[in-house]
Coordinates of C-alpha atoms in Angstrom, one line a residue:
Chain A
M462 CA 0.3 0.1 -0.1
Y463 CA 1.4 3.4 -0.5
D464 CA 0.8 5.8 1.8
F465 CA 0.5 9.3 0.3
S466 CA 0.0 11.4 3.8
K467 CA 4.4 10.8 3.0
I468 CA 4.4 13.0 -0.2
T469 CA 1.3 15.7 2.1
G470 CA 3.1 15.5 5.2
A471 CA 6.4 16.6 3.4
I472 CA 4.8 19.5 1.8
H473 CA 3.5 20.8 5.1
N474 CA 6.5 20.5 6.5
W475 CA 8.6 22.3 3.7
L476 CA 5.4 24.9 4.3
S477 CA 6.1 24.9 8.2
S478 CA 9.8 25.4 7.5
I479 CA 9.6 28.6 5.4
M480 CA 7.1 31.0 6.9
P481 CA 4.7 31.2 10.0
D482 CA 2.0 28.9 11.1
L483 CA -0.1 31.3 9.5
G484 CA 0.2 30.9 6.4
V485 CA 1.8 27.9 5.6
I486 CA -2.5 26.9 6.4
I487 CA -3.2 30.1 3.9
T488 CA -1.7 28.1 2.0
E489 CA -2.5 25.3 2.1
W490 CA -6.1 25.5 2.2
V491 CA -6.0 27.6 -1.6
L492 CA -3.4 25.0 -2.6
I493 CA -6.3 23.0 -2.0
G494 CA -8.0 24.0 -3.4
V495 CA -7.1 24.9 -7.0
V496 CA -6.0 21.4 -7.1
F497 CA -9.7 20.8 -6.4
L498 CA -10.4 23.0 -9.1
A499 CA -8.6 21.6 -12.1
F500 CA -8.9 18.0 -11.1
F501 CA -13.3 19.6 -11.7
A502 CA -12.6 20.8 -14.1
L503 CA -10.1 18.4 -16.6
L504 CA -13.0 15.9 -15.3
G505 CA -15.2 17.8 -17.1
L506 CA -13.6 17.3 -19.8
I507 CA -12.6 14.2 -20.4
L508 CA -16.3 13.2 -19.8
V509 CA -17.3 14.3 -21.9
Y510 CA -14.5 13.3 -24.7
A511 CA -16.0 10.0 -23.2
E512 CA -19.6 10.7 -23.5
R513 CA -19.3 11.6 -27.5
R514 CA -17.3 8.2 -27.5
I515 CA -19.3 6.4 -26.3
A516 CA -22.0 7.7 -28.1
G517 CA -20.7 7.1 -30.7
F518 CA -19.8 3.6 -29.8
F519 CA -22.9 2.8 -29.5
Q520 CA -24.6 4.3 -32.9
F521 CA -21.9 2.6 -34.8
R522 CA -20.3 6.6 -36.0
L523 CA -16.9 7.6 -35.0
G524 CA -17.8 10.8 -32.3
P525 CA -15.4 13.6 -32.1
N526 CA -12.6 12.7 -34.1
R527 CA -10.6 15.8 -36.1
V528 CA -9.3 18.2 -33.3
G529 CA -6.3 15.9 -32.5
P530 CA -5.6 12.3 -32.6
F531 CA -9.0 10.9 -31.6
G532 CA -11.1 14.5 -31.9
M533 CA -9.0 14.2 -27.8
F534 CA -8.7 18.5 -27.9
Q535 CA -13.0 18.8 -29.4
T536 CA -13.5 19.7 -25.9
V537 CA -11.2 21.7 -24.5
A538 CA -12.3 23.2 -28.6
D539 CA -15.4 23.8 -26.9
T540 CA -14.1 25.0 -23.9
V541 CA -13.0 27.7 -25.1
K542 CA -16.2 28.7 -27.7
L543 CA -17.9 28.3 -24.0
L544 CA -15.5 30.8 -22.6
L545 CA -16.1 33.4 -24.8
K546 CA -20.3 32.6 -26.3
E547 CA -22.1 36.3 -25.2
L548 CA -23.8 35.7 -21.8
V549 CA -27.8 36.8 -22.6
G550 CA -29.8 36.9 -19.4
T551 CA -33.5 37.5 -19.6
K552 CA -35.1 40.7 -19.0
E553 CA -37.3 40.2 -16.0
A554 CA -35.1 37.9 -14.5
D555 CA -33.9 38.3 -11.0
S556 CA -30.6 39.5 -12.1
F557 CA -28.7 38.4 -8.4
L558 CA -31.1 34.7 -8.4
Y559 CA -30.0 34.4 -11.9
N560 CA -26.1 34.4 -11.2
L561 CA -26.0 32.5 -8.2
A562 CA -28.1 29.4 -8.7
P563 CA -25.0 28.0 -10.7
Y564 CA -22.6 28.1 -7.5
F565 CA -24.7 26.0 -5.5
L566 CA -25.0 22.8 -8.1
I567 CA -20.8 23.3 -8.4
I568 CA -20.7 24.3 -4.6
A569 CA -22.4 20.5 -3.6
A570 CA -20.2 18.8 -6.4
L571 CA -17.3 21.3 -4.7
M572 CA -17.2 18.8 -1.3
S573 CA -18.7 15.8 -2.3
M574 CA -15.6 15.5 -3.6
A575 CA -13.7 16.8 -0.6
V576 CA -14.6 13.1 1.4
I577 CA -14.0 10.7 -1.7
P578 CA -10.5 8.5 -0.7
Y579 CA -8.9 9.1 -3.6
G580 CA -6.0 6.6 -2.3
F581 CA -4.6 5.7 1.2
N582 CA -4.3 8.5 3.6
L583 CA -5.4 10.5 0.5
V584 CA -8.1 12.9 1.8
A585 CA -8.7 16.0 1.0
Y586 CA -11.8 16.3 4.5
D587 CA -10.8 13.3 6.6
V588 CA -14.8 13.4 8.4
N589 CA -15.8 10.6 11.2
I590 CA -19.7 11.1 9.0
G591 CA -18.2 10.9 5.3
L592 CA -20.7 9.7 3.8
F593 CA -23.5 11.5 5.8
F594 CA -22.3 14.2 4.4
M595 CA -22.1 13.7 1.4
M596 CA -25.3 13.2 0.9
A597 CA -26.3 16.5 3.4
V598 CA -24.0 18.7 0.9
S599 CA -25.9 17.1 -2.4
S600 CA -29.6 18.4 -0.2
I601 CA -27.7 21.2 -1.7
G602 CA -27.5 21.6 -4.9
V603 CA -31.9 21.1 -5.2
I604 CA -32.1 24.5 -4.6
G605 CA -29.5 25.7 -6.9
I606 CA -32.0 23.6 -9.4
L607 CA -35.1 25.6 -7.9
L608 CA -33.4 28.6 -7.8
A609 CA -32.2 28.5 -11.9
G610 CA -35.9 27.8 -13.2
W611 CA -37.5 30.5 -11.3
S612 CA -34.8 32.9 -11.5
S613 CA -35.1 32.2 -15.5
N614 CA -38.6 33.9 -15.5
N615 CA -39.4 30.5 -17.8
K616 CA -42.1 28.4 -18.1
Y617 CA -40.7 25.5 -19.8
S618 CA -37.3 26.0 -17.2
M619 CA -39.9 26.4 -14.3
I620 CA -41.7 22.6 -15.4
G621 CA -38.2 21.5 -15.3
A622 CA -37.1 22.5 -12.1
I623 CA -39.9 21.5 -10.7
R624 CA -40.2 18.4 -12.3
S625 CA -35.6 18.2 -11.5
S626 CA -36.3 18.7 -7.6
A627 CA -39.4 16.5 -6.8
I628 CA -37.0 13.6 -8.7
I629 CA -34.0 14.6 -7.2
I630 CA -35.3 15.2 -3.7
S631 CA -38.3 11.5 -3.6
Y632 CA -35.0 9.4 -5.4
E633 CA -32.7 11.1 -2.3
L634 CA -34.9 8.7 -0.1
S635 CA -33.9 5.2 -1.9
L636 CA -30.5 6.1 -2.3
G637 CA -30.0 6.6 1.2
L638 CA -31.9 3.8 2.6
S639 CA -30.2 1.9 0.1
S640 CA -26.9 2.4 -0.1
V641 CA -25.4 4.9 3.6
L642 CA -27.8 3.0 5.7
A643 CA -27.6 -0.5 4.5
M644 CA -23.3 -0.7 3.7
V645 CA -23.2 1.1 7.1
L646 CA -24.7 -1.5 8.8
L647 CA -22.0 -4.1 7.2
A648 CA -19.3 -2.1 7.2
G649 CA -20.1 -0.5 10.8
T650 CA -18.8 3.3 9.9
L651 CA -20.1 6.5 8.0
N652 CA -16.1 7.5 8.0
M653 CA -15.6 6.5 3.9
N654 CA -12.1 5.6 4.4
E655 CA -13.0 3.0 6.9
I656 CA -15.7 2.3 4.7
V657 CA -12.5 1.4 2.4
M658 CA -10.0 -0.1 5.5
S659 CA -13.0 -3.3 6.5
Q660 CA -12.8 -3.9 2.9
Q661 CA -9.8 -6.0 2.6
A662 CA -11.6 -9.5 3.3
G663 CA -13.2 -8.5 0.6
W664 CA -16.1 -6.1 -1.7
W665 CA -18.9 -5.6 0.0
L666 CA -20.7 -6.6 -3.0
F667 CA -19.9 -10.0 -2.5
R668 CA -19.5 -10.5 1.2
G669 CA -22.4 -8.5 1.6
H670 CA -24.3 -11.1 -0.7
I671 CA -28.3 -10.6 -1.7
P672 CA -28.7 -7.6 0.7
A673 CA -25.4 -6.2 -1.1
I674 CA -26.2 -6.8 -4.6
I675 CA -30.3 -5.4 -3.8
A676 CA -29.2 -2.4 -2.4
F677 CA -26.2 -2.0 -5.5
I678 CA -29.1 -2.5 -8.4
V679 CA -31.5 0.0 -6.5
F680 CA -28.4 2.3 -6.1
I681 CA -27.5 2.2 -9.4
I682 CA -31.4 3.0 -10.6
T683 CA -31.2 5.9 -8.1
G684 CA -28.7 7.6 -8.5
T685 CA -28.5 7.8 -12.7
A686 CA -31.6 9.3 -11.6
E687 CA -30.3 11.8 -9.1
T688 CA -28.2 13.2 -11.9
N689 CA -30.7 13.5 -13.4
R690 CA -29.5 11.2 -16.8
V691 CA -31.5 9.5 -19.4
P692 CA -33.9 8.0 -18.9
F693 CA -35.2 10.1 -15.5
D694 CA -34.2 12.5 -18.0
L695 CA -36.8 14.8 -18.4
T696 CA -36.2 17.4 -16.8
E697 CA -34.2 18.9 -19.8
A698 CA -36.5 16.7 -22.1
E699 CA -35.0 18.5 -25.4
S700 CA -38.0 18.4 -26.9
E701 CA -40.6 19.8 -25.0
L702 CA -38.8 21.4 -22.7
G703 CA -35.6 23.4 -24.0
A704 CA -34.0 22.8 -21.8
G705 CA -34.3 22.7 -18.9
F706 CA -34.1 24.4 -15.6
H707 CA -31.1 25.4 -17.4
A708 CA -32.8 26.8 -20.8
E709 CA -31.5 30.9 -20.3
Y710 CA -27.8 30.1 -19.7
S711 CA -25.6 30.5 -22.1
G712 CA -22.7 30.6 -22.0
I713 CA -19.9 30.2 -18.9
K714 CA -23.1 29.5 -16.0
F715 CA -24.4 27.2 -18.4
A716 CA -20.7 24.9 -18.8
F717 CA -20.7 25.5 -15.3
F718 CA -24.2 23.6 -14.8
F719 CA -23.4 20.5 -17.8
L720 CA -19.8 20.9 -16.0
A721 CA -21.6 19.7 -12.4
E722 CA -24.1 17.6 -14.0
F723 CA -21.1 15.8 -15.7
V724 CA -18.9 15.7 -12.2
N725 CA -22.5 14.4 -10.1
M726 CA -21.9 11.6 -12.1
F727 CA -18.6 11.0 -11.3
I728 CA -19.3 11.5 -7.7
I729 CA -22.6 9.1 -7.5
S730 CA -19.4 6.3 -9.3
A731 CA -17.3 7.0 -7.1
I732 CA -19.5 6.2 -4.0
A733 CA -21.0 3.2 -6.2
V734 CA -16.6 2.3 -6.1
T735 CA -15.7 3.3 -2.0
V736 CA -18.7 1.6 -0.8
F737 CA -19.3 -1.5 -3.1
L738 CA -16.4 -2.3 -4.8
G739 CA -13.6 -1.6 -2.3
G740 CA -12.4 1.4 -3.4
W741 CA -9.4 1.8 -3.8
L742 CA -8.1 -1.2 -2.9
P743 CA -6.9 -3.7 -5.2
I744 CA -8.2 -6.9 -7.1
H745 CA -7.2 -9.8 -4.9
I746 CA -8.5 -13.5 -6.7
P747 CA -8.9 -16.0 -3.0
F748 CA -5.7 -17.7 -3.0
W749 CA -3.3 -16.5 -6.3
D750 CA -1.0 -15.4 -4.0
G751 CA 1.1 -14.5 -6.9
F752 CA -1.5 -12.8 -9.0
N753 CA -2.5 -10.8 -5.6
G754 CA 1.7 -10.2 -5.2
I755 CA 1.5 -8.2 -8.8
M756 CA -1.9 -6.6 -8.1
D757 CA -0.7 -5.1 -5.2
Y758 CA 1.9 -2.8 -6.7
I759 CA -0.2 -1.2 -8.7
P760 CA -1.0 2.3 -6.5
G761 CA -4.1 2.6 -5.0
P762 CA -5.0 6.2 -6.9
I763 CA -5.2 3.8 -9.9
W764 CA -8.0 1.4 -9.5
F765 CA -9.6 3.8 -7.8
M766 CA -9.7 5.5 -11.8
I767 CA -10.5 2.0 -13.1
K768 CA -13.0 1.1 -11.0
T769 CA -14.9 4.1 -11.1
S770 CA -14.4 4.0 -14.9
I771 CA -16.1 1.5 -16.0
V772 CA -19.4 2.5 -12.9
I773 CA -19.4 5.2 -15.5
F774 CA -19.2 3.0 -18.9
I775 CA -22.4 1.5 -17.0
L776 CA -23.7 4.9 -16.5
M777 CA -23.3 6.2 -19.7
W778 CA -24.8 2.7 -20.9
F779 CA -27.9 3.5 -19.7
R780 CA -28.0 6.8 -21.2
W781 CA -28.4 5.5 -25.4
T782 CA -30.3 2.0 -24.4
F783 CA -33.4 2.7 -21.8
P784 CA -36.2 5.7 -23.5
R785 CA -37.5 8.0 -21.7
L786 CA -39.2 8.0 -18.4
R787 CA -43.2 9.9 -18.3
I788 CA -43.1 11.5 -14.8
D789 CA -45.7 10.0 -13.4
Q790 CA -43.8 7.5 -14.2
V791 CA -40.7 7.5 -12.8
L792 CA -42.2 9.3 -9.4
T793 CA -44.2 5.4 -9.6
L794 CA -40.9 4.0 -9.8
E795 CA -39.6 5.0 -6.9
W796 CA -42.9 6.3 -4.3
K797 CA -44.7 1.7 -4.9
Y798 CA -41.2 -0.2 -6.2
L799 CA -38.2 1.2 -5.5
L800 CA -38.6 2.7 -2.1
P801 CA -40.8 -0.5 -0.8
I802 CA -38.0 -2.9 -1.3
S803 CA -34.6 -0.7 0.4
L804 CA -36.2 -0.2 3.2
V805 CA -38.0 -4.7 3.3
N806 CA -33.9 -4.9 2.2
L807 CA -33.1 -2.8 4.9
I808 CA -34.4 -4.9 7.0
L809 CA -32.8 -8.3 5.6
M810 CA -28.8 -6.4 6.1
A811 CA -29.7 -6.3 9.2
F812 CA -31.1 -9.6 10.5
V813 CA -27.7 -10.6 8.0
V814 CA -25.6 -8.8 9.7
M815 CA -27.0 -9.7 13.8
M816 CA -27.3 -13.6 12.4
G817 CA -23.9 -12.8 11.2
W818 CA -23.7 -14.2 7.6
V819 CA -21.3 -12.4 6.6
F820 CA -18.3 -14.2 4.0
Chain B
M266 CA -5.6 29.7 14.3
G267 CA -7.5 29.0 11.3
A268 CA -10.6 27.4 13.4
Q269 CA -9.9 31.2 14.9
I270 CA -10.2 32.2 10.6
M271 CA -13.0 31.3 9.2
F272 CA -15.2 31.7 13.0
Y273 CA -15.0 35.6 12.0
I274 CA -15.2 35.1 8.7
L275 CA -18.4 32.7 8.8
A276 CA -19.8 35.3 12.4
T277 CA -19.4 38.0 9.5
V278 CA -21.7 36.4 7.2
I279 CA -24.7 34.8 10.1
V280 CA -24.7 38.1 11.3
V281 CA -24.8 39.8 8.1
F282 CA -26.8 37.8 6.1
S283 CA -29.5 37.6 9.3
F284 CA -29.5 41.6 8.6
L285 CA -30.0 41.3 4.8
A286 CA -33.4 37.9 5.7
V287 CA -35.4 40.6 7.5
T288 CA -34.6 43.8 5.7
S289 CA -34.7 42.2 2.1
R290 CA -38.0 43.6 0.3
K291 CA -38.0 40.8 -2.5
V292 CA -39.6 37.0 -0.8
M293 CA -37.1 34.4 -3.0
R294 CA -33.6 37.1 -2.1
A295 CA -34.6 36.7 1.5
T296 CA -35.2 32.7 1.6
V297 CA -31.7 32.3 0.3
Y298 CA -30.2 34.9 3.0
L299 CA -32.2 32.7 5.1
L300 CA -29.9 29.9 3.4
F301 CA -26.7 31.1 3.5
V302 CA -26.6 31.8 7.2
L303 CA -27.9 27.8 7.9
L304 CA -25.1 27.0 6.3
A305 CA -23.1 29.5 8.0
T306 CA -24.8 27.3 11.6
A307 CA -23.3 24.5 9.5
G308 CA -19.8 25.2 9.1
L309 CA -19.3 26.7 12.9
Y310 CA -20.2 23.3 14.0
F311 CA -17.8 22.0 12.2
I312 CA -15.4 23.6 13.7
I313 CA -16.1 22.5 17.0
D314 CA -15.6 18.8 15.7
Y315 CA -18.9 18.6 16.6
N316 CA -20.0 17.0 12.9
F317 CA -22.4 14.9 12.7
M318 CA -25.0 17.6 13.8
A319 CA -23.3 19.5 11.4
G320 CA -24.5 17.0 8.9
I321 CA -28.2 17.3 11.1
Q322 CA -28.4 21.7 10.4
L323 CA -26.8 20.8 6.4
I324 CA -29.4 18.0 6.0
V325 CA -32.3 19.3 7.6
Y326 CA -32.3 22.5 7.0
A327 CA -30.5 24.3 4.0
G328 CA -31.4 20.4 2.6
G329 CA -34.8 19.8 4.2
I330 CA -36.6 23.5 5.4
V331 CA -35.2 25.7 2.9
A332 CA -36.7 24.2 -0.3
L333 CA -39.7 23.8 1.7
I334 CA -39.8 27.8 1.9
V335 CA -38.4 27.9 -1.4
F336 CA -41.8 25.6 -2.3
A337 CA -43.6 26.8 -0.3
V338 CA -42.9 30.9 -1.7
M339 CA -43.5 29.8 -5.1
L340 CA -47.2 29.2 -4.3
T341 CA -47.4 32.6 -3.2
E342 CA -49.2 36.0 -5.6
K343 CA -46.4 38.5 -7.2
I344 CA -43.2 37.1 -6.1
G345 CA -40.4 38.9 -7.7
D346 CA -42.1 42.4 -6.7
K347 CA -41.0 44.2 -4.4
I348 CA -42.9 43.5 -0.6
E349 CA -44.3 47.2 -0.2
S350 CA -42.1 48.8 2.4
P351 CA -44.3 49.2 6.3
S352 CA -44.7 52.6 7.5
N353 CA -42.6 54.3 9.8
M354 CA -44.8 53.6 13.1
Q355 CA -44.6 49.9 12.7
M356 CA -40.7 50.3 11.2
I357 CA -40.4 52.4 14.9
L358 CA -41.3 49.5 17.0
A359 CA -39.9 46.9 15.2
G360 CA -36.6 48.3 15.4
L361 CA -38.1 49.0 19.6
I362 CA -38.4 45.8 19.8
S363 CA -35.9 44.3 18.3
I364 CA -33.4 47.1 20.0
A365 CA -34.7 45.4 23.7
G366 CA -34.8 41.5 22.7
A367 CA -31.4 42.3 20.8
G368 CA -30.0 44.5 25.0
V369 CA -31.4 41.0 26.7
T370 CA -29.6 38.8 25.1
I371 CA -27.0 40.4 25.2
S372 CA -26.4 41.5 28.5
V373 CA -27.5 37.5 29.9
L374 CA -24.8 36.1 27.6
L375 CA -22.5 38.2 28.9
G376 CA -23.2 38.2 32.3
H377 CA -23.7 34.4 32.4
D378 CA -20.6 32.6 33.1
F379 CA -19.4 29.5 30.6
K380 CA -17.1 27.4 31.9
Q381 CA -15.3 24.9 29.1
S382 CA -17.8 21.2 29.3
T383 CA -15.6 18.6 29.9
Q384 CA -18.3 16.2 29.4
N385 CA -18.0 14.0 25.9
I386 CA -20.8 16.4 23.7
G387 CA -20.6 12.4 21.6
Q388 CA -19.3 13.0 18.0
N389 CA -19.5 9.4 17.3
V390 CA -22.2 8.9 15.3
A391 CA -22.5 5.0 17.5
T392 CA -22.9 6.7 20.2
I393 CA -25.9 8.9 19.9
G394 CA -27.6 6.4 18.9
E395 CA -26.5 3.9 21.4
N396 CA -28.1 7.2 23.8
L397 CA -31.2 7.4 22.1
L398 CA -31.5 3.9 22.4
N399 CA -30.7 4.3 26.4
Y400 CA -33.0 3.5 28.4
G401 CA -30.8 3.8 31.8
K402 CA -29.6 6.4 33.2
D403 CA -28.7 9.3 30.9
G404 CA -30.8 7.4 28.5
Y405 CA -32.8 9.5 25.7
V406 CA -35.6 6.6 24.6
L407 CA -38.5 8.2 26.2
P408 CA -38.7 11.4 23.9
F409 CA -37.5 9.7 21.0
E410 CA -40.9 7.5 20.9
V411 CA -42.6 10.7 21.5
V412 CA -41.1 12.5 18.9
S413 CA -41.4 8.9 16.7
I414 CA -45.4 8.7 17.4
L415 CA -45.4 12.5 17.0
L416 CA -43.7 12.0 13.3
L417 CA -46.0 8.4 12.9
A418 CA -49.3 11.0 13.1
S419 CA -48.3 13.2 10.9
M420 CA -47.3 10.7 8.4
I421 CA -50.9 9.8 8.8
A422 CA -52.3 13.4 8.9
A423 CA -50.8 14.2 5.3
I424 CA -52.1 10.8 3.9
V425 CA -55.5 11.3 4.6
V426 CA -55.7 15.0 3.4
A427 CA -54.2 14.1 0.4
K428 CA -56.5 11.7 -0.4
R429 CA -59.3 13.1 0.1
K430 CA -58.8 15.9 -1.6
F431 CA -58.2 12.9 -5.0
E432 CA -62.4 11.7 -4.0
N433 CA -63.5 15.3 -4.8

């Protein structure tokens, strides 16, 4: 295991040797902020490119292929275009709230990213309520969506915002009950790092067998709904609403919403990987000691990124497979099927943990 | 040191936005200012390492109550317009009452001799859960059950109210 606290500790010691305590604190705040913003933007670029290439793959076409090798710089070019575009707003809108709304989504996404463990001791904010903190912070994003829809002074934006917040508020229940509670019962802790460390003997998805697999399926469905992706993308159904709650945003403000949506997909995948798939721990197969030894040489962050990419690929696969649902179908699915299933699953999980039927 | 800087930043945010929340004449903006106050309060809990309370503050107040207020405000008329400013008499009376209230609070706070708590406040989620179900000394099982019954009653009431409207 590569211990990243050695690197971060070395940076801390070096900073303490050249400046006073206050300077060290402020420099570290700025450093972590810059690192996370850079990671955030890079993630957006890569995910948009991946989405377009995968869309092409599923539809038997190439996708972006002109700018750079394999069209890799297409999203960079798109970003430059978005940055240079004129910012157009609506005349009668409440401009303060209109400009403020994108930041709610961005800040909620950034704060969630802070508690994800990317490697051994590689986490920005190691808090004892990690998973609960993520659920709490992501609930702030809803207010951004509502404000964006309302302050645009456009009925299509308003309908999109109401649909989006209705979906997010109702699916949050199943997300919390299935993933957080059921898996926390297994792991016995809310700390993200400790959840990963508790999976050294095997991933919870396999060790928790039936209830864990039910929880994983419910988590993936509700996670797709939380990020407003197909088949739950009726919030921005192009054919009826234009673009939903961000219809009136242009240029860089639109890019904020777009970026937050893709980063939220990464966050959902990161939670799935951390809670169900062993986080940054390498793949181990029982009794294959040589194979396990080789796997141990690959650093944790690489494992984390590989596993997260696989879950992201599954979410993108959904997008090109399922047709869009109606709002009543979406809410029926949550309240009549997923919520009862996850409640029963929670009781089942408690029973399994009580009887010690965990591998 | 870092905690002190953050405390002063958060305290300024709380004071400024509390003031703006009650003086703003646009309802939706007042709601957003209130949200900032609640978020900054959660930040204060994070500073004293009471993370569970901070999480509850975020999920219940910032995520739940404010979203509910936003929905409620959207149902009212003329949300975009400025509310008429109250008459001078009302403003003077309200100002006097506010000053009196602030005076009482500040005098009590300054007069009280605060002692540093030596008790374990139970930062751990497991300790909080055990305390909630503890029926021995210092246990909270009675209030926990009373609140559960209240919640159940309100849930049943919500279903009954929703059902009756549906039949009409």
